[in-house]
Structure formats: C-alpha cells, structure tokens
Coordinates of C-alpha atoms and ligand atoms in Angstrom, one line a residue:
X1 CA -8.9 2.9 54.7
X2 CA -11.3 5.8 55.3
X3 CA -14.8 4.5 55.9
X4 CA -15.3 3.2 52.4
X5 CA -15.9 -0.4 51.5
X6 CA -13.0 -0.2 48.9
X7 CA -10.1 2.1 48.0
X8 CA -10.9 1.5 44.4
X9 CA -13.9 0.1 42.6
X10 CA -13.4 -0.8 38.9
X11 CA -16.4 -1.2 36.6
X12 CA -15.4 -3.5 33.7
X13 CA -13.2 -6.6 33.6
X14 CA -11.5 -6.1 30.3
X15 CA -7.8 -5.5 29.6
X16 CA -7.7 -2.0 31.1
X17 CA -9.9 -2.6 34.2
X18 CA -8.2 -5.9 35.2
X19 CA -4.7 -4.4 34.9
X20 CA -5.6 -1.4 36.9
X21 CA -7.4 -3.5 39.6
X22 CA -4.7 -6.1 40.0
X23 CA -1.8 -3.6 40.0
X24 CA -3.5 -1.3 42.5
X25 CA -4.3 -4.3 44.8
X26 CA -1.2 -6.4 44.3
X27 CA 1.4 -3.7 44.1
X28 CA 0.1 -0.8 46.2
X29 CA -1.9 -2.8 48.8
X30 CA -5.2 -1.0 47.9
X31 CA -8.5 -2.7 48.7
X32 CA -10.0 -3.2 45.3
X33 CA -13.4 -4.4 44.0
X34 CA -14.3 -5.1 40.4
X35 CA -17.6 -5.8 38.7
X36 CA -18.0 -7.5 35.3
X37 CA -21.4 -8.3 33.8
X38 CA -20.2 -10.5 31.0
X39 CA -17.0 -12.5 30.6
X40 CA -13.6 -11.5 32.1
X41 CA -11.0 -10.4 29.6
X42 CA -13.4 -8.1 27.8
X43 CA -13.5 -7.3 24.1
X44 CA -9.9 -8.2 23.3
X45 CA -9.8 -11.6 24.9
X46 CA -13.4 -12.8 24.4
X47 CA -14.6 -11.2 21.2
X48 CA -11.7 -9.2 19.6
X49 CA -8.0 -9.4 19.2
X50 CA -7.4 -13.0 20.5
X51 CA -10.1 -15.0 18.7
X52 CA -9.6 -12.8 15.6
X53 CA -5.9 -13.6 15.5
X54 CA -6.6 -17.3 16.0
X55 CA -8.9 -17.0 12.9
X56 CA -6.2 -15.2 11.0
X57 CA -3.9 -18.1 11.7
X58 CA -6.5 -20.6 10.7
X59 CA -7.2 -18.8 7.4
X60 CA -3.5 -18.7 6.4
X61 CA -3.0 -22.5 5.9
X62 CA -4.6 -22.9 2.4
X63 CA -2.2 -20.2 1.1
X64 CA 0.7 -21.8 2.9
X65 CA 0.0 -25.2 1.5
X66 CA -0.3 -23.8 -2.0
X67 CA 3.1 -22.1 -1.5
X68 CA 4.5 -25.4 -0.2
X69 CA 3.7 -27.1 -3.5
X70 CA 6.0 -24.6 -5.3
X71 CA 8.7 -25.6 -2.9
X72 CA 8.5 -29.2 -3.9
X73 CA 6.0 -30.5 -1.4
X74 CA 3.2 -32.7 -2.7
X75 CA 0.9 -31.1 -0.2
X76 CA -2.9 -30.6 -0.4
X77 CA -5.1 -28.8 2.2
X78 CA -8.2 -31.0 2.6
X79 CA -11.3 -29.8 4.4
X80 CA -11.6 -27.1 7.0
X81 CA -13.7 -28.2 10.0
X82 CA -15.4 -25.1 11.5
X83 CA -16.7 -27.3 14.4
X84 CA -13.2 -28.6 15.3
X85 CA -11.7 -25.1 15.1
X86 CA -14.5 -23.4 16.9
X87 CA -14.5 -25.9 19.7
X88 CA -10.8 -25.4 20.3
X89 CA -11.1 -21.7 20.1
X90 CA -13.9 -21.7 22.6
X91 CA -11.8 -23.8 25.0
X92 CA -8.9 -21.5 24.6
X93 CA -11.0 -18.5 25.4
X94 CA -12.3 -20.3 28.5
X95 CA -8.7 -20.9 29.5
X96 CA -7.8 -17.3 29.1
X97 CA -10.9 -16.1 31.0
X98 CA -9.8 -18.4 33.8
X99 CA -6.4 -16.8 33.8
X100 CA -8.0 -13.3 34.1
X101 CA -10.1 -14.5 37.0
X102 CA -7.1 -16.1 38.7
X103 CA -5.0 -13.0 38.3
X104 CA -7.6 -10.9 40.0
X105 CA -8.1 -13.4 42.9
X106 CA -4.3 -13.8 43.2
X107 CA -4.0 -10.0 43.7
X108 CA -6.8 -10.1 46.3
X109 CA -9.2 -8.2 44.1
X110 CA -12.8 -9.0 45.1
X111 CA -14.7 -9.5 41.9
X112 CA -18.5 -9.4 41.4
X113 CA -20.2 -11.1 38.4
X114 CA -22.7 -8.4 37.9
X115 CA -23.5 -5.1 36.1
X116 CA -22.7 -2.1 38.2
X117 CA -23.6 1.6 37.8
X118 CA -22.6 4.7 39.6
X119 CA -25.0 6.3 42.0
X120 CA -22.9 9.0 43.6
X121 CA -19.2 10.0 43.4
X122 CA -18.2 7.3 45.8
X123 CA -20.9 4.6 45.4
X124 CA -21.7 1.9 42.8
X125 CA -24.9 -0.1 42.7
X126 CA -25.2 -3.7 41.4
X127 CA -28.2 -5.0 39.4
X128 CA -29.6 -6.6 42.6
X129 CA -29.5 -3.2 44.4
X130 CA -26.4 -4.0 46.5
X131 CA -24.3 -0.9 47.0
X132 CA -20.6 -0.6 47.6
X133 CA -18.7 2.5 48.4
X134 CA -15.2 3.4 47.2
X135 CA -12.7 6.2 47.6
X136 CA -12.1 6.1 43.8
X137 CA -14.2 4.6 41.0
X138 CA -12.6 3.6 37.7
X139 CA -14.8 3.3 34.7
X140 CA -13.5 0.7 32.2
X141 CA -16.6 -0.6 30.5
X142 CA -15.2 -0.6 27.0
X143 CA -17.3 -0.4 23.9
X144 CA -19.6 -2.3 21.6
X145 CA -20.3 -2.5 17.9
X146 CA -22.8 -0.1 16.4
X147 CA -25.1 -0.9 13.4
X148 CA -26.5 2.2 11.7
X149 CA -30.2 2.6 11.1
X150 CA -30.9 0.8 7.9
X151 CA -34.1 -1.1 7.1
X152 CA -33.7 -4.7 8.3
X153 CA -30.8 -3.9 10.6
X154 CA -32.0 -6.5 13.1
X155 CA -30.8 -9.1 10.5
X156 CA -27.2 -8.0 10.6
X157 CA -24.6 -9.6 12.8
X158 CA -21.5 -7.9 14.2
X159 CA -18.0 -8.9 15.4
X160 CA -19.7 -10.1 18.6
X161 CA -21.6 -12.8 16.7
X162 CA -19.1 -13.7 14.0
X163 CA -17.1 -15.9 16.2
X164 CA -20.1 -18.1 17.0
X165 CA -21.7 -18.9 13.7
X166 CA -23.1 -22.4 13.6
X167 CA -21.2 -23.1 10.5
X168 CA -18.7 -21.5 8.1
X169 CA -20.8 -19.2 5.8
X170 CA -20.6 -19.9 2.1
X171 CA -21.4 -16.3 1.2
X172 CA -20.7 -13.4 3.6
X173 CA -21.2 -9.7 3.1
X174 CA -19.1 -7.4 5.3
X175 CA -20.0 -3.7 5.6
X176 CA -17.4 -1.1 6.5
X177 CA -13.8 -0.3 5.5
X178 CA -12.2 -0.1 8.9
X179 CA -9.9 -2.4 10.9
X180 CA -12.6 -5.0 11.7
X181 CA -14.3 -5.2 8.3
X182 CA -11.0 -5.5 6.4
X183 CA -9.5 -8.0 8.8
X184 CA -12.6 -10.3 8.7
X185 CA -12.8 -10.0 4.9
X186 CA -9.3 -11.6 4.8
X187 CA -10.1 -14.2 7.4
X188 CA -13.2 -15.6 5.8
X189 CA -11.7 -15.3 2.3
X190 CA -8.8 -17.5 3.5
X191 CA -11.2 -20.0 5.1
X192 CA -13.0 -20.5 1.8
X193 CA -16.1 -18.3 2.2
X194 CA -17.1 -16.1 -0.8
X195 CA -16.6 -12.7 0.8
X196 CA -18.0 -9.4 -0.4
X197 CA -16.8 -6.3 1.4
X198 CA -18.9 -3.2 0.8
X199 CA -17.5 0.2 1.8
X200 CA -19.2 3.6 1.2
X201 CA -15.9 5.5 0.7
X202 CA -13.4 5.4 -2.2
X203 CA -10.8 3.3 -0.4
X204 CA -10.7 1.0 2.7
X205 CA -8.7 1.9 5.9
X206 CA -9.5 5.7 5.8
X207 CA -6.9 7.7 7.8
X208 CA -4.0 5.4 7.0
X209 CA -1.2 6.0 4.4
X210 CA -2.9 6.1 1.0
X211 CA -0.2 4.0 -0.8
X212 CA -0.5 1.3 1.9
X213 CA -4.3 1.3 1.7
X214 CA -4.1 0.9 -2.1
X215 CA -1.7 -2.0 -1.9
X216 CA -3.7 -3.8 0.8
X217 CA -6.9 -3.4 -1.1
X218 CA -5.4 -4.6 -4.4
X219 CA -3.8 -7.6 -2.7
X220 CA -7.1 -8.4 -1.0
X221 CA -8.9 -8.3 -4.3
X222 CA -6.2 -10.4 -6.0
X223 CA -6.6 -13.0 -3.2
X224 CA -10.4 -13.2 -3.9
X225 CA -12.2 -10.6 -1.9
X226 CA -15.0 -9.0 -3.9
X227 CA -14.4 -5.4 -2.7
X228 CA -17.2 -3.0 -3.7
X229 CA -16.3 0.7 -3.1
X230 CA -18.6 3.7 -3.2
X231 CA -21.6 1.7 -2.3
X232 CA -23.7 0.9 0.8
X233 CA -26.6 -1.2 2.0
X234 CA -29.9 0.4 1.3
X235 CA -32.0 -2.3 3.0
X236 CA -32.0 -5.9 4.2
X237 CA -34.8 -8.4 4.2
X238 CA -35.2 -12.0 5.4
X239 CA -34.8 -14.5 2.5
X240 CA -34.7 -18.2 2.1
X241 CA -31.3 -19.3 3.4
X242 CA -30.1 -15.9 4.4
X243 CA -30.5 -12.1 4.1
X244 CA -31.5 -10.3 0.9
X245 CA -29.5 -7.1 0.5
X246 CA -30.4 -4.2 -1.7
X247 CA -27.5 -1.8 -2.2
X248 CA -27.6 1.9 -2.9
X249 CA -27.2 1.2 -6.6
X250 CA -30.3 -1.0 -6.7
X251 CA -28.5 -4.4 -6.9
X252 CA -30.2 -7.2 -5.0
X253 CA -28.2 -10.2 -3.7
X254 CA -28.7 -12.9 -1.0
X255 CA -25.9 -13.6 1.5
X256 CA -25.8 -16.2 4.3
X257 CA -24.9 -13.4 6.7
X258 CA -24.3 -9.7 6.7
X259 CA -21.7 -8.5 9.2
X260 CA -21.6 -4.8 10.1
X261 CA -18.2 -3.4 11.2
X262 CA -19.2 0.2 11.1
X263 CA -17.5 1.4 14.2
X264 CA -17.9 1.0 18.0
X265 CA -19.5 3.1 20.7
X266 CA -18.5 3.4 24.4
X267 CA -20.6 1.4 26.9
X268 CA -21.7 4.4 28.9
X269 CA -25.5 4.3 28.6
X270 CA -27.6 3.8 31.8
X271 CA -24.5 4.0 34.0
X272 CA -25.7 7.0 36.0
X273 CA -22.8 9.0 34.8
X274 CA -24.3 12.3 33.8
X275 CA -26.5 12.2 36.8
X276 CA -23.4 12.3 39.1
X277 CA -21.7 15.0 37.0
X278 CA -19.4 12.9 34.7
X279 CA -19.3 14.6 31.3
X280 CA -20.0 12.5 28.2
X281 CA -19.1 13.4 24.6
X282 CA -21.1 13.1 21.4
X283 CA -20.5 9.4 21.0
X284 CA -21.2 8.8 24.7
X285 CA -17.5 8.7 25.6
X286 CA -16.4 9.7 29.0
X287 CA -14.5 13.0 28.9
X288 CA -11.3 12.8 30.9
X289 CA -8.1 14.9 31.3
X290 CA -4.6 13.6 30.5
X291 CA -4.6 11.8 33.9
X292 CA -7.9 10.0 32.9
X293 CA -9.7 11.9 35.6
X294 CA -13.4 12.9 34.9
X295 CA -15.1 16.1 36.0
X296 CA -15.9 14.3 39.2
X297 CA -12.6 14.1 41.1
X298 CA -13.1 10.6 42.6
X299 CA -14.1 9.1 39.2
X300 CA -11.6 8.1 36.5
X301 CA -12.1 6.4 33.2
X302 CA -9.8 4.4 30.8
X303 CA -9.9 2.4 27.6
X304 CA -12.6 2.4 24.9
X305 CA -15.1 4.0 27.4
X306 CA -13.1 7.2 26.8
X307 CA -12.8 6.7 23.0
X308 CA -9.2 8.1 22.8
X309 CA -7.1 5.5 21.1
X310 CA -9.2 2.3 21.1
X311 CA -6.4 -0.3 21.4
X312 CA -5.8 -2.9 24.2
X313 CA -2.2 -1.9 25.0
X314 CA -3.4 1.7 25.2
X315 CA -6.1 0.8 27.7
X316 CA -3.5 -1.1 29.7
X317 CA -1.2 1.9 29.8
X318 CA -4.0 4.2 30.8
X319 CA -4.8 1.8 33.7
X320 CA -1.1 1.7 34.8
X321 CA -0.9 5.5 34.6
X322 CA -4.1 5.8 36.7
X323 CA -2.6 3.5 39.4
X324 CA 0.6 5.5 39.4
X325 CA -1.2 8.8 39.7
X326 CA -3.8 7.8 42.3
X327 CA -2.2 5.0 44.3
X328 CA 1.5 5.7 44.1
X329 CA 1.4 9.5 44.3
X330 CA 3.4 9.7 41.1
X331 CA 1.2 11.6 38.6
X332 CA 1.6 10.1 35.1
X333 CA 0.0 11.3 31.9
X334 CA -0.6 8.8 29.2
X335 CA 1.4 9.4 26.1
X336 CA -0.8 8.9 23.1
X337 CA 1.8 10.0 20.5
X338 CA 3.4 7.7 18.0
X339 CA 1.6 4.5 18.9
X340 CA 2.6 1.6 16.6
X341 CA -0.2 -0.6 15.6
X342 CA -1.0 -3.5 13.3
X343 CA -4.0 -4.3 11.1
X344 CA -4.3 -8.0 10.5
X345 CA -5.4 -7.8 7.0
X346 CA -4.0 -10.2 4.5
X347 CA -1.4 -8.8 3.7
X348 CA -0.7 -7.5 7.2
X349 CA -0.2 -3.8 7.9
X350 CA 2.1 -2.3 10.5
X351 CA 2.2 1.4 11.0
X352 CA 3.6 4.1 13.2
X353 CA 3.5 7.9 13.0
X354 CA 2.2 10.1 10.2
X355 CA 0.9 8.9 6.8
X356 CA 2.5 10.6 3.8
X357 CA -0.7 12.7 3.4
X358 CA -0.7 13.9 7.1
X359 CA 3.0 14.6 7.1
X360 CA 2.8 16.6 3.8
X361 CA 0.1 18.7 5.2
X362 CA 2.3 19.5 8.2
X363 CA 5.7 20.2 6.7
X364 CA 8.1 19.5 3.9
X365 CA 9.0 15.8 3.7
X366 CA 10.9 13.2 1.8
X367 CA 9.4 9.9 1.0
X368 CA 11.5 6.7 0.9
X369 CA 9.6 3.7 -0.3
X370 CA 9.9 0.4 -2.1
X371 CA 7.4 -2.1 -3.2
X372 CA 8.6 -5.5 -4.3
X373 CA 7.9 -9.2 -4.5
X374 CA 9.4 -10.9 -1.5
X375 CA 11.9 -13.7 -1.9
X376 CA 9.6 -16.4 -0.5
X377 CA 6.6 -15.7 -2.8
X378 CA 8.8 -14.7 -5.8
X379 CA 10.4 -18.2 -5.7
X380 CA 6.9 -19.7 -5.5
X381 CA 5.8 -17.8 -8.6
X382 CA 3.3 -15.8 -6.6
X383 CA 2.5 -12.1 -7.3
X384 CA 2.3 -11.0 -3.6
X385 CA 3.8 -7.6 -3.1
X386 CA 5.0 -5.9 0.0
X387 CA 5.6 -2.2 0.8
X388 CA 8.3 -0.6 3.1
X389 CA 7.9 3.1 3.5
X390 CA 9.5 5.9 5.5
X391 CA 8.3 9.5 5.8
X392 CA 11.1 11.8 6.7
X393 CA 11.1 15.4 7.8
X394 CA 13.1 17.6 5.4
X395 CA 14.1 20.0 8.2
X396 CA 15.2 17.8 11.0
X397 CA 15.6 14.4 9.2
X398 CA 13.4 12.6 11.7
X399 CA 11.4 9.6 10.6
X400 CA 7.8 10.9 11.0
X401 CA 6.1 7.7 9.8
X402 CA 6.9 4.1 9.0
X403 CA 4.4 1.9 7.0
X404 CA 4.9 -1.7 6.3
X405 CA 2.6 -3.9 4.3
X406 CA 4.0 -7.4 4.4
X407 CA 3.7 -10.8 6.1
X408 CA 4.8 -10.2 9.7
X409 CA 4.4 -6.4 9.4
X410 CA 3.0 -6.4 13.0
X411 CA 6.1 -7.9 14.4
X412 CA 8.3 -5.5 12.4
X413 CA 6.5 -2.4 13.3
X414 CA 6.9 -3.1 17.0
X415 CA 10.6 -2.8 16.6
X416 CA 10.7 0.0 14.1
X417 CA 8.3 1.8 16.5
X418 CA 11.0 2.0 19.1
X419 CA 13.3 3.9 16.8
X420 CA 10.6 6.2 15.6
X421 CA 9.5 6.9 19.2
X422 CA 13.1 7.6 20.1
X423 CA 13.1 10.3 17.4
X424 CA 15.4 8.4 15.0
X425 CA 16.5 10.2 11.9
X426 CA 16.7 8.7 8.4
X427 CA 20.5 8.7 8.9
X428 CA 20.1 6.6 12.1
X429 CA 18.2 4.1 10.0
X430 CA 20.9 4.2 7.4
X431 CA 23.7 3.7 10.1
X432 CA 22.0 0.4 11.0
X433 CA 23.5 -2.6 9.2
X434 CA 21.0 -4.6 7.2
X435 CA 19.9 -8.1 8.3
X436 CA 20.1 -10.2 5.2
X437 CA 18.1 -11.7 3.6
X438 CA 14.9 -10.4 5.3
X439 CA 12.2 -8.1 4.0
X440 CA 12.8 -5.5 6.7
X441 CA 16.3 -4.8 5.6
X442 CA 14.8 -2.5 3.0
X443 CA 14.0 -0.1 5.8
X444 CA 17.7 0.6 6.3
X445 CA 18.8 0.5 2.7
X446 CA 16.4 3.0 1.1
X447 CA 18.9 5.4 -0.5
X448 CA 17.0 7.9 -2.6
X449 CA 13.8 9.8 -1.9
X450 CA 11.0 9.6 -4.4
X451 CA 11.4 12.2 -7.1
X452 CA 7.8 13.2 -7.0
X453 CA 7.7 13.7 -3.2
Ligands
NDP1 P1 -13.6 1.9 12.4 O1 -14.0 3.1 13.0 O2 -12.2 1.5 12.2 O3 -14.3 1.7 10.9 C1 -15.7 1.9 10.8 C2 -16.0 1.7 9.3 O4 -17.4 1.7 9.1 C3 -15.4 2.9 8.5 O5 -15.0 2.3 7.2 C4 -16.7 3.7 8.3 O6 -16.7 4.5 7.1 C5 -17.7 2.7 8.2 N1 -19.0 3.3 8.6 C6 -19.4 4.0 9.6 N2 -20.7 4.3 9.6 C7 -21.2 3.7 8.5 C8 -22.5 3.7 8.0 N3 -23.5 4.3 8.5 N4 -22.7 3.0 6.8 C9 -21.6 2.4 6.2 N5 -20.4 2.4 6.7 C10 -20.2 3.1 7.8 O7 -14.4 0.8 13.2 P2 -14.2 -0.8 13.4 O8 -15.6 -1.2 13.8 O9 -13.6 -1.4 12.2 O10 -13.2 -0.9 14.6 C11 -13.4 -0.2 15.8 C12 -12.1 0.1 16.5 O11 -11.6 -1.1 17.1 C13 -11.0 0.6 15.6 O12 -11.0 2.0 15.5 C14 -9.7 0.2 16.3 O13 -9.3 1.1 17.3 C15 -10.2 -1.1 17.1 N6 -9.6 -2.3 16.4 C16 -8.3 -2.4 16.3 C17 -7.7 -3.5 15.7 C18 -6.3 -3.7 15.6 O14 -5.5 -3.0 16.3 N7 -5.8 -4.6 14.7 C19 -8.6 -4.6 15.2 C20 -10.0 -4.3 15.3 C21 -10.5 -3.2 15.9 P3 -15.9 5.9 6.9 O15 -14.5 5.6 6.9 O16 -16.5 6.4 5.7 O17 -16.3 6.7 8.1

C-alpha cells in the first residue's frame, strides 16, 4: 500500500457499495473501508425491493383464498394483522442487515457507522471530523424519494415511511404513476385498504409498452384500485383523522395517508463533491464515464448516485465492473443494454428491450401478441387477463422486445431475457418446443404477426 489508510474507501453500504467493497477486499486483497450512515443493505434491503416484495406476498392471499373456493376449498381469509406481519418483516430486515454486516467483516472490510464526505481526491471525512485517506474513493450513496413543492407537502409520506405505519390505513392516496406508486397501489389494495392512485398523465408506467400499461391499469382498476388519471394534488391540509387533499379539479377528500412516489434523487448533496471537481448533473447525479469514473481520476461512482439505470442488480454489476477495472487491471465497461426488469404490480409485469412504440420509431417491426384468460383463473371463473408480446425486427428477425403481464412475469422475463440478450430471432423462439400447459408457452407459439402492425 502506498501511504494511504486504505486502497479503497466506499461511501454507502447498499447493494452496490457492499458488493464492490467485499469483492475488492475479499478477492483482490485490497485494504477497504466503508462508511454507512444508516442501515446496511441500503434502499433495496431496508426500504425497497425486499420489504416491498414481502408486502406483495402478504397482499396476494385474499385473492388466492377466493380462488381456492372455486377449486372446491371451503376456505375463508379471516383478519390481516398488520402488527404480526410488520413485526416479522422488521425481524427479517434485521436478519438481512446482519448478513450484510457479516459479509463485510468476513471479507475484512473495515466498516464505519457514520456519514462520510469527500474533502479531497484521496480523503474522506466522517461526521466527527475523523479523516481517512484512500487511493480510490467509490461513491455509492444511492438515492432518496423526492416530494414536489405542493402546499402541505410536509404531510405526505414516501416509500421510506410506508413500511412503518402504525396500522394498516383504511384509505390511502398514492401519487405518481411509476414503479413505486403502481406497486404499492396493488399491495395496499390487496391488503384491504381503499386505495386511490392519482397520476397526472394519461396512463401509468410511462415509458413502458403501451398495451402492457393499458392491461395493467385496467386489471388494477378491476381489482379495486381507484385510479384517477390526468389529475394531481393541488394542496394538502391537516384534517381530523388524516390529510385533506384538494386536487387540481377542485375535489376535496380526506385520506388516512398520502404517499408520494414521484421519483427519486441521488444522495449527493453536501458531500463535498463539486468542491473537489466531481461533476454533478441536473438532478445531482454524479457524472461518470462507462467505467464509472468521475472527472476526478481517483473517484468513481456507482448505483443510484449516478442515476443511470436505478436497479439493484445494475448497481451490483457496476460495482463488480469497478473492481475489475481498478483492482484486477481488467477494464470492464458496464453493459446497460437490454436489461430485463419486473414491476411487481398486480398483475405483475416483466419486460426486456424495446416497447412497441420505441421499436416502431426505430425501424419496421412485426408485433406478435396474445392476451387471454389463463387456465387457473379461467377455471375459477375469474376475468384475469394476461399478455404475452414479442416485438420483432422486420429486417433481421431479432426479438427487440418481450413484454409479459401475468402472474410470475418477473420469473419468466429473467429467462426470456437471456434469449433476447443473445440476439435470438423470432425463428429461434419458434424452434423452441413449448412447455405445456404453462402460460409462457405462448411465447414460442405465436404464429402470425398482428395485421395492423
Ligand atoms: P418513477 O420515476 O418511476 O416515477 C415517478 C412518477 O411520479 C411518474 O409517474 C411521474 O410522472 C410522477 N411525477 C413526477 N413528478 C411529479 C409531480 N411533480 N407531480 C405528480 N407526479 C409526478 O419513480 P418511482 O419513485 O416510482 O421509482 C424510482 C425508481 O426506483 C424507478 O425509476 C426504478 O428505477 C426504481 N424502482 C424499481 C422497481 C423495480 O424494479 N420493480 C421498484 C421500485 C422502484 P411522469 O410520468 O408524468 O413524469
């Protein structure tokens, strides 16, 4: 080591930072320090993907029991205990945080439970004034929810607070049409809360395939979500038993809570970054090159702090690529193309590649799609509909996009994503024998393109 306290100092103990720290220390022998001001595991483990998915599971049982009745079971669901569920979820998050801490310790990463900021290209400073020097600094501070300036905004909660409500709300208003708003609308609707989702645009999940968005929205409405499009909150005021909301159409209504899910911003304020020459973008994101290196050669940044593709597995990959580039001497760019992802709406959405609209703007395409009632719900007499859709290039026959709205769509798209990433053509899909009887077999049996495509 060359006169520094550490070879690498990581700021932020979320998925990306922890992975980079423990791989650099455990697999390349680097001396690594890491500072985390809050809980280890970051957004995904503590206040994101993990507790959200547990809530998705919890919210699915009333529907499952209803379906069970159609299959001959004399089942009934009973009461949901928020306290019992919440207590168990909190214990599970404690367990996972413990694992993160153990992983760091087991790789000989020295962790510091403190906020840290950058004071020069090779020095970080903790809140108590302690300074540590490092040959490289990795910024992995993640992001946080943002609430727009609206009168009464201090009354709003965000996804940070939603996991810790003292009791299950009876009436909840969710603002936004993105991943978080749409997922929580489904979760609380399933748990029995009366949910209103308010979105300023004309359809939720902007940027995704239009047909998939339309199906998800109509299914959410059918399952009970009061989806209000083309409207926003004008103001909020404290009211007896909750928050009084006036919308942009002048309607006034009281809700137990108002949750804003109107986007997230990188945690880069007051970090000393611009002072040392690290460039920040309009949203405060750290500007990096394809190796995650900032304008200051010794400082790199990964994950939501860079606002590239804000997903946990992407942050982890960026962390791994950083270690390869800097500590193994094998430069590795992060490939942000064709990233499969899932939105845990109800119904679930799995997607990879271009939407029909994006693909059509780029080249001539064929669209292969089918929407149907799956066997399980059809038998139960339920109206649930699923969608399987492939977007195919007319010129080279490659599958440019695959969109699945169905129970288990997240699991399906992980596998379809491999084929799409490999550059599979429609004919490659067709050569694959169907697995029967499953919903996903439709992906390999779509024979004719849509006439209007
Ligand atoms: P998104 O950026 O996905 O959505 C923000 C929503 O808020 C949009 O509908 C946007 O509307 C709306 N909005 C923005 N500003 C305002 C405003 N001033 N008034 C009213 N509405 C507003 O953010 P999320 O917070 O939902 O999620 C953040 C990120 O977290 C996602 O981009 C995703 O990367 C990640 N995430 C991933 C998940 C997954 O993989 N399953 C789950 C949860 C989060 P408009 O469309 O009109 O701009």
